[in-house]
Short mmCIF file of C-alpha atoms and ligand atoms in Angstrom, two decimals:
data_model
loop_
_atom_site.label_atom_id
_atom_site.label_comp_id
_atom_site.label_asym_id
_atom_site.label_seq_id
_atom_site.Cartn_x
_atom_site.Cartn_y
_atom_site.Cartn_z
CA UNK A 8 -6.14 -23.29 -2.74
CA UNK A 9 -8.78 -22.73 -0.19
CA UNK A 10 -11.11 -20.03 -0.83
CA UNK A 11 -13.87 -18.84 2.31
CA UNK A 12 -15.88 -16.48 3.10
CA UNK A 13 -16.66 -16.87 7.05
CA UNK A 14 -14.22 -16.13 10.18
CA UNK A 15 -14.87 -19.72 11.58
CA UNK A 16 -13.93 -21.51 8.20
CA UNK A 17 -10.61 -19.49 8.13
CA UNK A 18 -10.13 -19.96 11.65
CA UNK A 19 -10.65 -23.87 11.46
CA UNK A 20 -7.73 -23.79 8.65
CA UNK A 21 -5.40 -21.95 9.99
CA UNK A 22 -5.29 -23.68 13.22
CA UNK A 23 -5.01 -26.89 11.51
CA UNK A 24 -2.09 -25.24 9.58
CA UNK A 25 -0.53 -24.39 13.13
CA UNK A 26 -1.34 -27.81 14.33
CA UNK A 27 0.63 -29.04 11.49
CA UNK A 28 3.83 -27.03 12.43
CA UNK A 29 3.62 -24.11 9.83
CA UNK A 30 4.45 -20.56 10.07
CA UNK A 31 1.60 -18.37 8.70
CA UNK A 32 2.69 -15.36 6.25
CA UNK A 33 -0.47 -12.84 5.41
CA UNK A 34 -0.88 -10.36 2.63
CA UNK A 35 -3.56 -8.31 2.80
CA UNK A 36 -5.55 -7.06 -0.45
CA UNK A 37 -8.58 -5.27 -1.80
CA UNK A 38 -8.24 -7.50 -4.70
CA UNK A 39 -7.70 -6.89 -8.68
CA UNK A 40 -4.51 -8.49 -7.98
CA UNK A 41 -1.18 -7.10 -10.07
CA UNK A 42 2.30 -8.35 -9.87
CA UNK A 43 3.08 -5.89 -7.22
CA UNK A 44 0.12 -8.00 -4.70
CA UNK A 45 1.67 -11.38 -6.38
CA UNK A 46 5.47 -10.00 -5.32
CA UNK A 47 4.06 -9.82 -1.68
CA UNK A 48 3.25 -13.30 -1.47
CA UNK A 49 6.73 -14.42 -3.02
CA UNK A 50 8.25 -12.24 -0.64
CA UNK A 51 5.89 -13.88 2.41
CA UNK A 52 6.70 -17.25 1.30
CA UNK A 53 10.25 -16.70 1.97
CA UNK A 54 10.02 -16.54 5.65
CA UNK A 55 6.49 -18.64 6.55
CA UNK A 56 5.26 -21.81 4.80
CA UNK A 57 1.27 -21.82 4.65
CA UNK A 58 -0.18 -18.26 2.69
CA UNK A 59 -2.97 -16.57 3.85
CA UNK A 60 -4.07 -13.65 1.31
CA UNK A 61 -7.68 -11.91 2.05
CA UNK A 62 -9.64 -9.76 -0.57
CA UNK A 63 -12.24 -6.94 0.67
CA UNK A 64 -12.73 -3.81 -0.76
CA UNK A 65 -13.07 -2.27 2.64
CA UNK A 66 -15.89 0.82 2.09
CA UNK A 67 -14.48 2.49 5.47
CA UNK A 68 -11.18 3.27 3.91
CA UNK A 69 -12.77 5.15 1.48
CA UNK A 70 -12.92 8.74 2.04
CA UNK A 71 -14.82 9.03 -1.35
CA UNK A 72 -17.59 7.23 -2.31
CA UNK A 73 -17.47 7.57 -6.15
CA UNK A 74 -13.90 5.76 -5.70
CA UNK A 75 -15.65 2.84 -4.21
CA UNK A 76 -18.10 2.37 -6.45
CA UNK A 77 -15.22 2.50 -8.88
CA UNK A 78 -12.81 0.04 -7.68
CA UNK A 79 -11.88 -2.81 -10.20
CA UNK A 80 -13.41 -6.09 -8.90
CA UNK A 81 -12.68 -9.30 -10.69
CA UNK A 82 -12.47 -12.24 -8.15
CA UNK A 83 -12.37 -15.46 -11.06
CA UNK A 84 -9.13 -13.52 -12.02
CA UNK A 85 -7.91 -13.21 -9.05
CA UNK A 86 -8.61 -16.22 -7.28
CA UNK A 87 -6.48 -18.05 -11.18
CA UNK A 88 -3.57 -15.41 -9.65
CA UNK A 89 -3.41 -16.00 -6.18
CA UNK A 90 -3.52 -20.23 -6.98
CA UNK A 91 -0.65 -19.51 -9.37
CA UNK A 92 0.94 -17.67 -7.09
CA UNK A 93 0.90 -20.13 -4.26
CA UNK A 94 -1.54 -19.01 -1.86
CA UNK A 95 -2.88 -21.57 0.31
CA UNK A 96 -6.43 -20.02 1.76
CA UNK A 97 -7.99 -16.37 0.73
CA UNK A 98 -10.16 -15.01 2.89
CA UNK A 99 -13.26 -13.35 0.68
CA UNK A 100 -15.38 -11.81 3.81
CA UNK A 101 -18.45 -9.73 2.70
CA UNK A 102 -19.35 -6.42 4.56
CA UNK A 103 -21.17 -8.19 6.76
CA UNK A 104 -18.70 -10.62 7.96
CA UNK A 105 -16.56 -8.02 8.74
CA UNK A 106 -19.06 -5.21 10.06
CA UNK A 107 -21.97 -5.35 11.87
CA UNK A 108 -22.68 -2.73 14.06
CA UNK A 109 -18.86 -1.64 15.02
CA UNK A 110 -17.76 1.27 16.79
CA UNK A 111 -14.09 1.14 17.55
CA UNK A 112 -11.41 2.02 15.08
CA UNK A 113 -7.93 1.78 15.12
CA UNK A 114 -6.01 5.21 14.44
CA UNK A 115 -1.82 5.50 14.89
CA UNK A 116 -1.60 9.74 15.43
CA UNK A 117 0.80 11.51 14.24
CA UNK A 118 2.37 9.39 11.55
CA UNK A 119 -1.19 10.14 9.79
CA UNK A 120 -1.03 13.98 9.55
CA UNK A 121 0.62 14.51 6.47
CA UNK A 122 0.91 12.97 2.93
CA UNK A 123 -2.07 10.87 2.03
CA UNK A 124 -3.64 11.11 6.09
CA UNK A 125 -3.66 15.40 5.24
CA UNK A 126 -5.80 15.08 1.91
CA UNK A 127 -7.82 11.96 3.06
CA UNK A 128 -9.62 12.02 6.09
CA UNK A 129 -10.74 9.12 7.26
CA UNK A 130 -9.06 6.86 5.21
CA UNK A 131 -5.97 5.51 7.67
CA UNK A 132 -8.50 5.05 10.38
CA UNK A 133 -10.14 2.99 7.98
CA UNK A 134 -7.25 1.09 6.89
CA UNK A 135 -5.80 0.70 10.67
CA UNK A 136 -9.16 -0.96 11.69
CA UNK A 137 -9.78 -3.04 8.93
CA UNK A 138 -5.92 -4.58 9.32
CA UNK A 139 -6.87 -4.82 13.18
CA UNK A 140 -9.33 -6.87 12.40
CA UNK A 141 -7.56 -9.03 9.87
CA UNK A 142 -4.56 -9.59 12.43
CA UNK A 143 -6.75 -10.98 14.71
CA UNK A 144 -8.92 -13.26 12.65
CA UNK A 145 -5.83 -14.50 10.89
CA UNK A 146 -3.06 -14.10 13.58
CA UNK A 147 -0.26 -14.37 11.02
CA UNK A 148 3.55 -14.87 11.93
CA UNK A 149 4.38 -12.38 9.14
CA UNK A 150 2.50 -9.76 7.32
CA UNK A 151 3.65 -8.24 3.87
CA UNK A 152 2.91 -4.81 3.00
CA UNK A 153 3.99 -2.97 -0.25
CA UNK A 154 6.09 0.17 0.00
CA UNK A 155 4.07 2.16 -2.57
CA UNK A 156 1.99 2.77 0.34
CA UNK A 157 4.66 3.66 2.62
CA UNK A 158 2.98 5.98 4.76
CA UNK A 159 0.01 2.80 5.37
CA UNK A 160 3.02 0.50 5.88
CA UNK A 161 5.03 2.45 8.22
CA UNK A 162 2.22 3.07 10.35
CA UNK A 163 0.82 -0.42 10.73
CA UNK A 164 4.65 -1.48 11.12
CA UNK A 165 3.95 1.36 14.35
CA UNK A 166 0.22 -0.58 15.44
CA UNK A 167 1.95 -3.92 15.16
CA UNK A 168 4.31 -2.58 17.88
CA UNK A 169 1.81 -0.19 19.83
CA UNK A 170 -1.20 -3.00 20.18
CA UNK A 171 1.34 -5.60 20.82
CA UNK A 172 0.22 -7.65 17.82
CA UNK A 173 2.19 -10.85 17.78
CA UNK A 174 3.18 -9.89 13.87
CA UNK A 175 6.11 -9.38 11.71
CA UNK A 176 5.91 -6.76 9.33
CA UNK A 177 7.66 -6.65 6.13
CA UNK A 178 7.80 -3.75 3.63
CA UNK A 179 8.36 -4.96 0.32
CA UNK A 180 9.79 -2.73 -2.57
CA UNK A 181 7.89 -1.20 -5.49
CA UNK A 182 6.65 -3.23 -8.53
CA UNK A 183 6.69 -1.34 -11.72
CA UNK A 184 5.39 -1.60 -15.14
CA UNK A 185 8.48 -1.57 -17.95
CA UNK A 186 7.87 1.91 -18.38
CA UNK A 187 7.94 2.91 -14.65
CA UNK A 188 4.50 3.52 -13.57
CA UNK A 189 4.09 1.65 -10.33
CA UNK A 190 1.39 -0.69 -10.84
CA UNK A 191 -1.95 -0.40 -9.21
CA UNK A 192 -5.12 -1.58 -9.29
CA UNK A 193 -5.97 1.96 -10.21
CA UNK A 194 -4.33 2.00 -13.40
CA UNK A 195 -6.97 0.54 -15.43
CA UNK A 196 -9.03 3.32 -14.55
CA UNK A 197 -6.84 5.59 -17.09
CA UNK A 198 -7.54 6.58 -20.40
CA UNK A 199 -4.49 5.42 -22.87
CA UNK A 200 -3.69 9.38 -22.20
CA UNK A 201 -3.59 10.10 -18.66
CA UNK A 202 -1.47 6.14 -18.35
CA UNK A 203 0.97 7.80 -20.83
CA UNK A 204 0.92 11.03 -18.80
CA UNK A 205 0.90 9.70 -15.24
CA UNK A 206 4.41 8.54 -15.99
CA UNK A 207 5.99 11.96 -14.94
CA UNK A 208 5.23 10.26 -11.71
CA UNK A 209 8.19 7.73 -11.41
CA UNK A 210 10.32 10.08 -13.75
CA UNK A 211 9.92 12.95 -11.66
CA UNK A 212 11.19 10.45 -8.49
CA UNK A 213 13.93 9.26 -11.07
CA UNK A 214 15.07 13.39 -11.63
CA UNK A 215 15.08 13.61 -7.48
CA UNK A 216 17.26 10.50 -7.14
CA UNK A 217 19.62 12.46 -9.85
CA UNK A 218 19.75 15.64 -8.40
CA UNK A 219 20.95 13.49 -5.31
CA UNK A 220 22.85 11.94 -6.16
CA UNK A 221 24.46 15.28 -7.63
CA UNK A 222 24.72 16.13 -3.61
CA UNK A 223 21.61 18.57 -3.28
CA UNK A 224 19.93 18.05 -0.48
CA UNK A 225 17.31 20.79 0.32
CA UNK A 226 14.19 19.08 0.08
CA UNK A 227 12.18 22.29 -1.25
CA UNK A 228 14.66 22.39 -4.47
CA UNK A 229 14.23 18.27 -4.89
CA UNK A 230 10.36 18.67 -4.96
CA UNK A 231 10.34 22.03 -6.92
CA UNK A 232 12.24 19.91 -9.55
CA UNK A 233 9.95 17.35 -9.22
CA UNK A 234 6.73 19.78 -9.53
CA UNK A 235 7.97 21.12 -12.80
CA UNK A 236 8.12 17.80 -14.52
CA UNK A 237 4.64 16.75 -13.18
CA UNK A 238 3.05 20.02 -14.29
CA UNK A 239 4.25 19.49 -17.69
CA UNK A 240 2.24 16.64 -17.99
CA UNK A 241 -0.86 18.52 -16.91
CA UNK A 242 -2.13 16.55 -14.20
CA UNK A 243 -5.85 17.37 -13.02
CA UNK A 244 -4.57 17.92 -9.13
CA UNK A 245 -1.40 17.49 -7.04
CA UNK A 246 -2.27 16.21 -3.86
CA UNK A 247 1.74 16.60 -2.44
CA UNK A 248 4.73 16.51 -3.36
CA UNK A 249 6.84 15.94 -0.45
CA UNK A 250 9.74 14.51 1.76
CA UNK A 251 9.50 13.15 5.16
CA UNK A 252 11.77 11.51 7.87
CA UNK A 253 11.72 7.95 7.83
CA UNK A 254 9.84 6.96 10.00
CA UNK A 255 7.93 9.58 11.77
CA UNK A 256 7.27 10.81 8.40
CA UNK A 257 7.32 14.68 9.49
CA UNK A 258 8.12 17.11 6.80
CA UNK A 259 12.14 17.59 6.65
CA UNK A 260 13.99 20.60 5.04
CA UNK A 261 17.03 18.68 4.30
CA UNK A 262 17.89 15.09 3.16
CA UNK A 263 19.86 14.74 5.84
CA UNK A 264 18.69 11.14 7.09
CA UNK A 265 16.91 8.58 5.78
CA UNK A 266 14.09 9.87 4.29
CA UNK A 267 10.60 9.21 1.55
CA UNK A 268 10.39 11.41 -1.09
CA UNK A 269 6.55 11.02 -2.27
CA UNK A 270 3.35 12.19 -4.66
CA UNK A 271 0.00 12.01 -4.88
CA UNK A 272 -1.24 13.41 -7.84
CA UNK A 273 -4.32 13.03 -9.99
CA UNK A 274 -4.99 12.37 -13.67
CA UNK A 275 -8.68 12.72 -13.95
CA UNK A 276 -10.91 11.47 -11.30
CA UNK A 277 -7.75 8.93 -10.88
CA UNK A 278 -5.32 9.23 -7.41
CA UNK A 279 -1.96 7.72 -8.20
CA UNK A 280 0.40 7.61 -5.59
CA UNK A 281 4.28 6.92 -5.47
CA UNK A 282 7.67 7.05 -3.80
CA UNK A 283 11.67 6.61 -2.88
CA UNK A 284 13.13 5.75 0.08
CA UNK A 285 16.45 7.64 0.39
CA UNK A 286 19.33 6.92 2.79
CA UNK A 287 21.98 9.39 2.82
CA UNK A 288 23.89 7.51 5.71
CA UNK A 289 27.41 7.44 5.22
CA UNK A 290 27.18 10.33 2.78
CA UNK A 291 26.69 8.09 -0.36
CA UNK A 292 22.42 8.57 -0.94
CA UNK A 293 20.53 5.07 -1.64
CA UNK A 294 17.24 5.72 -3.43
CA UNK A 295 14.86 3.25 -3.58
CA UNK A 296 11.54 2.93 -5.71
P1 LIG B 16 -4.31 -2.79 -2.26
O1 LIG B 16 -4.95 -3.98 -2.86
O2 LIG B 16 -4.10 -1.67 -3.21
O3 LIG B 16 -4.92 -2.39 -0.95
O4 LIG B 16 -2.83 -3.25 -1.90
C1 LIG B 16 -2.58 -4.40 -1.13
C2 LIG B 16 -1.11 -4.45 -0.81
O5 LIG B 16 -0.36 -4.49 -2.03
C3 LIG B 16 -0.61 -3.23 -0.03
O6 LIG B 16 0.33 -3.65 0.94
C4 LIG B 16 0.03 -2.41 -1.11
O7 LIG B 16 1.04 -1.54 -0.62
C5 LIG B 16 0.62 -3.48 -1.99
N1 LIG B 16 0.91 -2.98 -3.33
C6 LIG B 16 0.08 -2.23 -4.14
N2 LIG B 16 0.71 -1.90 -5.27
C7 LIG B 16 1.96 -2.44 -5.21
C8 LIG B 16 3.08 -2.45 -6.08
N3 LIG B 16 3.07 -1.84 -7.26
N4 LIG B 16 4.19 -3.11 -5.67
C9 LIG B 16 4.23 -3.74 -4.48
N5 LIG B 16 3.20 -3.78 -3.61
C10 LIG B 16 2.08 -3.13 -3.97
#
């Protein structure tokens, strides 16, 4: 496994990669890698052959600086990961590499005024640019992105199309710890007692799928249900608890199409985020999460 830090030296390998007659598959990180990053790559692998997988902790998604200075970093670890895994280059950039003195940002409208875009300024515009960016350095056949951020995946699914990017994108479901909590590199910022907490997270989105799959479908009764279960387990703040269309991702009163059900909720200073996709088509609901 290849591991660089400059533009050119990615460049150089990827064309040579090209030159050689492989497809290139690109998964996108800010590094203290979990299964859930890992799953991307298996998922990549199954439609390109040579693995691209960058790791920057990108400071202008941030729309809180304390949460930068607190991101896990641990590249030994995940370097051992990604080799494991079957990456064939990361990309490591520094700030500098990637920003100099930039002043054009990539933003995708609407689909960023609710959920995580209506508590976090900044932060899609952030996340938009910095993929921008990475497309074009990389200029991957396929792209992997992880539903747990649906509303980021959705939307750069929508940039891919709008800025004619030459890209596949592939949302890829959900990993999970045993217990449910969807794995982040976030977790290990919780105390044993807000981990144990935070799951009213996944089994508030496992009450919703019941209730259902029981045939309600008014969205403020499936989130009200929801609500109660998360306040019992005393979370510091709740962002949202919401559902959306799929994919404009405006609010909807009914689960009437295919929809995300999703929550942002804090358990001390830490943001955990989650979600189902739900498809009533054909009358039968499939949730997944
Ligand atoms: P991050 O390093 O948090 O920016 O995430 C990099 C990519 O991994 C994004 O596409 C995320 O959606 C995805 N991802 C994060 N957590 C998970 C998870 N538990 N399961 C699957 N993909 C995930």
């Amino acid at each position: 496994m290849k591991i660089v830090h400059a533009k050119s030296e990615l460049r150089a390998h990827v064309t040579a990669a090209r030159k050689a007659g492989l497809t290139v598959g690109f998964v996108p990180t800010m590094g203290y890698l979990h299964q859930g990053h890992l799953s991307l790559v298996e998922e990549s692998k199954k439609h390109t052959d040579y693995q691209v997988m960058s790791i920057f902790v990108n400071r202008i998604q941030f729309n809180d600086p304390n949460d930068f200075a607190a991101y896990p970093v641990d590249l030994e670890r995940d370097f051992a990961l990604a080799r494991e895994a079957g990456v064939d280059l990361v990309f490591v950039p520094d700030e500098g590499e990637m920003y100099t003195d930039s002043l054009t940002f990539v933003d995708v409208g609407a689909l960023t005024k609710n959920l995580c875009g209506a508590h976090r300024p900044g932060h899609f515009r952030g996340v938009f640019t910095v993929v921008s960016k990475l497309f074009n350095i990389v200029s991957p056949d396929v792209s992997v992105f992880g539903q747990k951020d649906i509303q980021q995946a959705v939307s750069i699914e929508k940039m891919a199309a709008d800025l004619d990017f030459p890209v596949r994108i592939i949302i890829s479901p959900t990993l999970r710890e045993s217990d449910g909590l969807a794995m982040s590199s976030r977790n290990k910022r919780l105390s044993a007692d807000e981990r144990e907490r935070a799951l009213a997270i996944s089994r508030s989105l496992k009450a919703a799928e019941k209730l259902i799959a029981s045939g309600e479908r008014t969205s403020g009764i499936i989130t009200a249900a929801m609500k109660k279960i998360i306040d019992e387990s005393r979370p510091t703040k709740i962002d949202y608890i919401s559902a959306v269309r799929y994919t404009d991702l405006d609010y909807v009163e009914r689960i009437d199409t295919k929809s995300v059900i999703a929550a942002a909720v804090y358990y001390g200073d830490t943001r955990l985020i989650d979600n189902m996709i739900v498809d009533t088509a054909g009358g039968k609901a499939k949730c997944v999460y």
